[in-house]
Amino acid sequence: MTSQDVLKNASTLASYNVLLQVMFRVLTFLLNAFTLRFVSKELIGVVNVRLTLLYSTLVFLSREAFRRACLSGSAGTKHNWRRLINLLWLTLPLGVLWGVLLATVWLWLLEVPDPQVVPFYGPAVLMFTLAGVQELLAEPLWVLAQAHMFVRLKVVAESLAMLAKCSMTVMLVVFAREWGLYIFSVAHLVYTGVLVLCYALYFLRYLPSKEAAESNFPLRKIRDLMPHTANGEPLLDWTVARLTWSFFKQSFLKQILTEGERYVMTFLNVLSFGDQGVYDIVNNLGSMVARFIFLPIEESFYIFFAKVLERGRDVKSQKQEDVGVAADVLQCLLKLVLVIGLIIAVFGYAYSRLALDIYGGSLLSSGEGPALLQCYSCYVLLLAINGVTECFVFAAMSQEEVDKYNLVMLAVSASFLFLSYMLTWWAGGVGFILANCLNMALRITHSVLYIRRYFSSSPWKPLQGLLPSPLLCLALIVSAVITAISEAVFCCDSGWFLRLVHVSVGALCLLFVLGAVMLTETQLIVFVRTQLLPQYRKKRT
């Protein structure tokens, strides 16, 4: 498969992932707006912060290192899939071990919520743990699907699982509100169960099919999906296993950085359960674009960079055509996320209060809710740049460099936890976002230095993607001033007509900014038109 073919598949995967994440965020957005009318903010805080943290920690520590290692270096063609499958099944006992340890901590070492306000906490902990372990049953199938670009499978499986979860939540909230945490625990078990079932049914149908035989799929029988070994063959691919261990040491630190504010809230009790609920709702709103645009791009193009570039080798010792394609793609991706991030930062400042008032009423728009969302709008810009730079760096690093980077992550993690604790006492929930911004800036600095060094001996300069055009900068500055004045004059306690005027002013400013993008960022426009949009349209038809 040529680098252009890999780019085409990665672009298709990114388009589908964006569509999938948009649907997820919209469903979650509507679900949260619905449940806010029926359950307390304390219950939302426990579910969305503490129990979700338990689940995400379990699955991340159990599978993230395996995913990165098995999808690196064209694992689907260079490695023995029988041994990779055996390695991937280790995620299940590892998940059971993490589940026991984490459930013990959540039940015995953390503060237990008031059972009158948040009932059935103990059973909910066990059910969220079981949901995490259940999801790991699909891990070998997920890696197979990703390595062979089965983009439709992921979209269908996760869509059905999310629809089942939302339907179950709504039904239980309406008809069994007294169940408390059981509502969300049962719904999450349904989600992971449907997810595993979809992957299992797909491969049970696909492996014996003529399509699999014609495409030379590496597995032929259902038995090949289970752990086993052939006579005289090693049980595991030890090269990939060692790389997995390197990523595993890094994944723990990355999880602390990703979910750092939840760890601080959970273990240090700096916010009440109710305040945690408000913070998490605002955090989810602020991260919508990051999750349904930036994260799918990062996941999809990590696979592209990992397949096109040879891990651990410098630019001169690789195919120059492949390196050139990778550099051009990296530059366009950096420019894409930079433009989107700047637009979010500019318009998020002037429209945060209005968005929260429409979404959750005075419960969210009063207090520090608007300030939280305004700060998060700026954080999204850093989040976007870091996602793209790190996806390239992790695909290009050698195993030794990955091990050294673990030390950097350790220092960043320690500073993040310290800053989160100190800034939260000083600025409340805003302190979490400020700490995230500082630490994200450190990670971006490290990645930028690595990319600059990587391409220093080549004619390509992909970091130019971080330099917006002067006209775009001017358009953003003018829009920031106009929308800030519009908010002061028309928003947000003056009736719906003036709110609509405020929205109209923002729409005109946005058109002005997009016009500047169309006029000045021609390379970016070509990339979006030729690599992202056509793949999505082709699959739709």
Tab-separated table of C-alpha atoms in Angstrom, residues 198-460:
chain	number	residue	atom	x	y	z
A	198	CYS	CA	-21.493	-5.595	17.098
A	199	TYR	CA	-17.786	-6.333	16.672
A	200	ALA	CA	-18.284	-10.042	17.387
A	201	LEU	CA	-21.158	-10.417	14.923
A	202	TYR	CA	-19.280	-8.563	12.200
A	203	PHE	CA	-16.193	-10.787	12.333
A	204	LEU	CA	-18.265	-13.946	12.722
A	205	ARG	CA	-19.855	-13.029	9.386
A	206	TYR	CA	-16.767	-11.609	7.697
A	207	LEU	CA	-14.083	-14.257	8.317
A	208	PRO	CA	-15.788	-17.160	6.457
A	209	SER	CA	-16.873	-14.860	3.610
A	210	LYS	CA	-15.557	-14.731	0.060
A	211	GLU	CA	-14.691	-11.067	0.565
A	212	ALA	CA	-12.148	-11.939	3.268
A	213	ALA	CA	-10.516	-14.575	1.083
A	214	GLU	CA	-10.238	-12.246	-1.917
A	215	SER	CA	-8.668	-9.486	0.174
A	216	ASN	CA	-6.073	-11.887	1.688
A	217	PHE	CA	-7.249	-11.116	5.191
A	218	PRO	CA	-4.647	-12.556	7.614
A	219	LEU	CA	-7.204	-14.529	9.640
A	220	ARG	CA	-9.325	-17.287	8.138
A	221	LYS	CA	-11.304	-18.991	10.910
A	222	ILE	CA	-13.234	-17.947	13.995
A	223	ARG	CA	-10.680	-19.872	16.050
A	224	ASP	CA	-8.010	-17.433	14.833
A	225	LEU	CA	-9.669	-14.707	16.908
A	226	MET	CA	-8.970	-16.616	20.124
A	227	PRO	CA	-5.562	-16.893	21.822
A	228	HIS	CA	-3.603	-19.890	20.524
A	229	THR	CA	-0.220	-20.810	19.064
A	230	ALA	CA	1.156	-22.944	16.246
A	231	ASN	CA	3.811	-25.604	16.731
A	232	GLY	CA	7.258	-24.095	17.118
A	233	GLU	CA	6.021	-20.498	17.012
A	234	PRO	CA	6.564	-18.002	19.823
A	235	LEU	CA	3.423	-17.231	21.790
A	236	LEU	CA	3.833	-13.460	21.476
A	237	ASP	CA	5.525	-10.950	19.192
A	238	TRP	CA	8.168	-9.862	21.688
A	239	THR	CA	9.220	-6.810	19.661
A	240	VAL	CA	5.702	-5.444	19.842
A	241	ALA	CA	5.434	-6.569	23.480
A	242	ARG	CA	8.484	-4.493	24.425
A	243	LEU	CA	7.076	-1.503	22.580
A	244	THR	CA	3.788	-2.066	24.417
A	245	TRP	CA	5.620	-1.923	27.737
A	246	SER	CA	7.210	1.383	26.726
A	247	PHE	CA	3.821	2.832	25.821
A	248	PHE	CA	2.292	1.360	28.981
A	249	LYS	CA	4.704	3.291	31.178
A	250	GLN	CA	3.776	6.408	29.231
A	251	SER	CA	0.017	5.742	29.214
A	252	PHE	CA	-0.299	6.094	32.975
A	253	LEU	CA	1.220	9.558	32.813
A	254	LYS	CA	-0.880	10.509	29.814
A	255	GLN	CA	-4.024	9.429	31.642
A	256	ILE	CA	-3.135	11.708	34.556
A	257	LEU	CA	-2.754	14.604	32.138
A	258	THR	CA	-5.935	13.773	30.231
A	259	GLU	CA	-8.147	13.328	33.288
A	260	GLY	CA	-6.043	15.349	35.744
A	261	GLU	CA	-8.795	17.650	36.959
A	262	ARG	CA	-11.057	14.672	37.686
A	263	TYR	CA	-8.314	13.015	39.725
A	264	VAL	CA	-7.777	16.197	41.731
A	265	MET	CA	-11.535	16.598	42.297
A	266	THR	CA	-11.925	12.929	43.227
A	267	PHE	CA	-8.939	12.447	45.508
A	268	LEU	CA	-8.416	15.924	47.009
A	269	ASN	CA	-12.073	17.029	47.430
A	270	VAL	CA	-11.401	20.600	46.282
A	271	LEU	CA	-14.972	20.936	44.946
A	272	SER	CA	-18.296	19.652	46.245
A	273	PHE	CA	-20.207	17.034	44.241
A	274	GLY	CA	-22.602	19.735	43.051
A	275	ASP	CA	-19.775	22.010	41.890
A	276	GLN	CA	-18.174	19.029	40.199
A	277	GLY	CA	-21.403	18.479	38.307
A	278	VAL	CA	-21.509	22.084	37.050
A	279	TYR	CA	-17.820	21.992	36.106
A	280	ASP	CA	-18.224	18.736	34.203
A	281	ILE	CA	-21.229	20.005	32.257
A	282	VAL	CA	-19.345	23.137	31.241
A	283	ASN	CA	-16.285	21.039	30.458
A	284	ASN	CA	-18.339	18.775	28.183
A	285	LEU	CA	-19.784	21.765	26.362
A	286	GLY	CA	-16.360	23.310	25.922
A	287	SER	CA	-14.806	20.100	24.673
A	288	MET	CA	-17.477	19.253	22.097
A	289	VAL	CA	-15.511	20.572	19.138
A	290	ALA	CA	-12.271	19.125	20.481
A	291	ARG	CA	-13.842	15.699	20.782
A	292	PHE	CA	-15.742	15.505	17.515
A	293	ILE	CA	-13.172	17.224	15.266
A	294	PHE	CA	-9.703	17.226	16.814
A	295	LEU	CA	-9.703	13.807	18.478
A	296	PRO	CA	-10.859	11.865	15.372
A	297	ILE	CA	-8.235	13.685	13.281
A	298	GLU	CA	-5.557	12.795	15.821
A	299	GLU	CA	-6.580	9.112	15.975
A	300	SER	CA	-6.901	8.692	12.207
A	301	PHE	CA	-3.726	10.490	11.176
A	302	TYR	CA	-1.673	8.773	13.877
A	303	ILE	CA	-2.369	5.611	11.879
A	304	PHE	CA	-1.342	7.453	8.685
A	305	PHE	CA	1.967	8.699	10.122
A	306	ALA	CA	2.690	5.315	11.741
A	307	LYS	CA	2.219	3.502	8.428
A	308	VAL	CA	4.045	6.010	6.205
A	309	LEU	CA	7.056	6.735	8.442
A	310	GLU	CA	9.522	4.157	9.713
A	311	ARG	CA	9.711	4.471	13.469
A	312	GLY	CA	13.069	5.564	14.869
A	313	ARG	CA	14.729	6.390	11.530
A	314	ASP	CA	15.762	9.890	10.476
A	315	VAL	CA	14.449	11.693	7.414
A	316	LYS	CA	17.381	10.915	5.106
A	317	SER	CA	17.137	7.137	5.630
A	318	GLN	CA	13.482	6.934	4.601
A	319	LYS	CA	11.644	7.156	1.287
A	320	GLN	CA	11.695	10.838	0.415
A	321	GLU	CA	8.304	10.642	-1.278
A	322	ASP	CA	6.709	9.277	1.899
A	323	VAL	CA	8.443	11.852	4.089
A	324	GLY	CA	7.300	14.635	1.772
A	325	VAL	CA	3.695	13.458	1.931
A	326	ALA	CA	3.893	13.220	5.733
A	327	ALA	CA	5.367	16.732	6.005
A	328	ASP	CA	2.708	18.270	3.750
A	329	VAL	CA	-0.075	16.509	5.652
A	330	LEU	CA	1.355	17.614	9.008
A	331	GLN	CA	1.546	21.227	7.850
A	332	CYS	CA	-2.045	21.198	6.606
A	333	LEU	CA	-3.303	19.541	9.777
A	334	LEU	CA	-1.551	22.112	11.954
A	335	LYS	CA	-3.057	24.943	9.929
A	336	LEU	CA	-6.510	23.329	10.056
A	337	VAL	CA	-6.604	22.909	13.836
A	338	LEU	CA	-5.006	26.330	14.355
A	339	VAL	CA	-7.713	28.092	12.337
A	340	ILE	CA	-10.531	26.178	14.032
A	341	GLY	CA	-8.996	26.743	17.477
A	342	LEU	CA	-8.580	30.493	16.935
A	343	ILE	CA	-12.194	30.819	15.798
A	344	ILE	CA	-13.409	28.961	18.886
A	345	ALA	CA	-11.261	31.113	21.187
A	346	VAL	CA	-12.497	34.382	19.673
A	347	PHE	CA	-16.202	33.601	19.488
A	348	GLY	CA	-16.293	31.463	22.637
A	349	TYR	CA	-15.473	34.485	24.766
A	350	ALA	CA	-18.491	36.499	23.625
A	351	TYR	CA	-21.038	33.683	23.443
A	352	SER	CA	-20.279	31.495	26.481
A	353	ARG	CA	-22.882	33.069	28.743
A	354	LEU	CA	-25.620	32.892	26.112
A	355	ALA	CA	-24.835	29.253	25.323
A	356	LEU	CA	-25.009	28.235	28.987
A	357	ASP	CA	-28.219	30.184	29.587
A	358	ILE	CA	-29.935	28.439	26.672
A	359	TYR	CA	-28.602	25.029	27.640
A	360	GLY	CA	-29.128	24.888	31.377
A	361	GLY	CA	-30.772	28.134	32.454
A	362	SER	CA	-29.564	30.089	35.464
A	363	LEU	CA	-28.107	26.920	37.014
A	364	LEU	CA	-25.224	27.204	34.533
A	365	SER	CA	-25.231	30.829	33.340
A	366	SER	CA	-24.971	32.258	36.848
A	367	GLY	CA	-21.877	31.919	39.008
A	368	GLU	CA	-18.583	30.919	37.444
A	369	GLY	CA	-20.111	28.910	34.590
A	370	PRO	CA	-19.512	31.567	31.860
A	371	ALA	CA	-15.943	32.173	33.049
A	372	LEU	CA	-15.270	28.443	32.908
A	373	LEU	CA	-16.503	28.191	29.326
A	374	GLN	CA	-14.587	31.312	28.240
A	375	CYS	CA	-11.336	29.899	29.616
A	376	TYR	CA	-12.067	26.549	28.030
A	377	SER	CA	-12.482	28.208	24.645
A	378	CYS	CA	-8.858	29.340	24.845
A	379	TYR	CA	-7.751	25.938	26.116
A	380	VAL	CA	-9.298	24.264	23.056
A	381	LEU	CA	-6.745	26.053	20.859
A	382	LEU	CA	-3.846	24.514	22.800
A	383	LEU	CA	-5.609	21.162	22.900
A	384	ALA	CA	-5.962	21.140	19.115
A	385	ILE	CA	-2.310	21.940	18.405
A	386	ASN	CA	-1.057	19.425	20.951
A	387	GLY	CA	-3.199	16.635	19.513
A	388	VAL	CA	-1.711	16.945	16.022
A	389	THR	CA	1.895	17.498	17.109
A	390	GLU	CA	1.851	14.558	19.512
A	391	CYS	CA	0.219	12.182	17.042
A	392	PHE	CA	3.150	12.819	14.688
A	393	VAL	CA	5.772	12.625	17.430
A	394	PHE	CA	4.465	9.337	18.840
A	395	ALA	CA	4.408	7.816	15.344
A	396	ALA	CA	7.992	8.882	14.549
A	397	MET	CA	9.755	8.245	17.875
A	398	SER	CA	11.939	5.207	18.397
A	399	GLN	CA	11.335	2.964	21.382
A	400	GLU	CA	14.288	4.579	23.188
A	401	GLU	CA	12.869	8.040	22.545
A	402	VAL	CA	9.481	6.929	23.830
A	403	ASP	CA	11.163	5.751	27.035
A	404	LYS	CA	12.959	9.078	27.432
A	405	TYR	CA	9.735	10.950	26.813
A	406	ASN	CA	8.234	9.115	29.762
A	407	LEU	CA	10.531	11.169	31.999
A	408	VAL	CA	9.233	14.360	30.399
A	409	MET	CA	5.663	13.210	30.941
A	410	LEU	CA	6.470	12.413	34.571
A	411	ALA	CA	7.686	15.964	35.172
A	412	VAL	CA	4.687	17.446	33.337
A	413	SER	CA	2.286	15.230	35.292
A	414	ALA	CA	3.767	16.240	38.627
A	415	SER	CA	3.643	19.937	37.747
A	416	PHE	CA	0.084	19.601	36.487
A	417	LEU	CA	-1.178	18.004	39.696
A	418	PHE	CA	0.573	20.638	41.802
A	419	LEU	CA	-0.728	23.511	39.679
A	420	SER	CA	-4.252	22.073	39.630
A	421	TYR	CA	-4.356	21.853	43.400
A	422	MET	CA	-2.919	25.345	43.978
A	423	LEU	CA	-4.850	27.144	41.243
A	424	THR	CA	-8.142	25.524	42.249
A	425	TRP	CA	-7.852	26.852	45.786
A	426	TRP	CA	-7.120	30.271	44.261
A	427	ALA	CA	-9.598	30.398	41.346
A	428	GLY	CA	-12.068	27.530	41.857
A	429	GLY	CA	-12.965	25.517	38.775
A	430	VAL	CA	-11.177	28.034	36.511
A	431	GLY	CA	-7.935	26.912	38.144
A	432	PHE	CA	-8.271	23.487	36.562
A	433	ILE	CA	-8.426	25.014	33.092
A	434	LEU	CA	-5.494	27.341	33.763
A	435	ALA	CA	-3.390	24.395	34.931
A	436	ASN	CA	-4.382	22.469	31.794
A	437	CYS	CA	-3.331	25.412	29.613
A	438	LEU	CA	0.103	25.694	31.232
A	439	ASN	CA	0.836	22.002	30.964
A	440	MET	CA	-0.510	21.733	27.440
A	441	ALA	CA	1.856	24.549	26.472
A	442	LEU	CA	4.776	22.523	27.882
A	443	ARG	CA	3.781	19.450	25.868
A	444	ILE	CA	3.397	21.511	22.692
A	445	THR	CA	6.845	23.016	23.227
A	446	HIS	CA	8.421	19.563	23.503
A	447	SER	CA	6.632	18.274	20.389
A	448	VAL	CA	7.459	21.373	18.323
A	449	LEU	CA	11.144	21.073	19.211
A	450	TYR	CA	11.115	17.399	18.210
A	451	ILE	CA	9.408	18.111	14.864
A	452	ARG	CA	11.809	20.976	14.135
A	453	ARG	CA	14.784	18.720	14.850
A	454	TYR	CA	13.272	15.853	12.846
A	455	PHE	CA	12.935	17.934	9.666
A	456	SER	CA	16.028	20.109	10.203
A	457	SER	CA	18.047	18.267	7.534
A	458	SER	CA	15.219	18.276	4.981
A	459	PRO	CA	13.660	20.933	2.735
A	460	TRP	CA	10.258	20.579	4.425
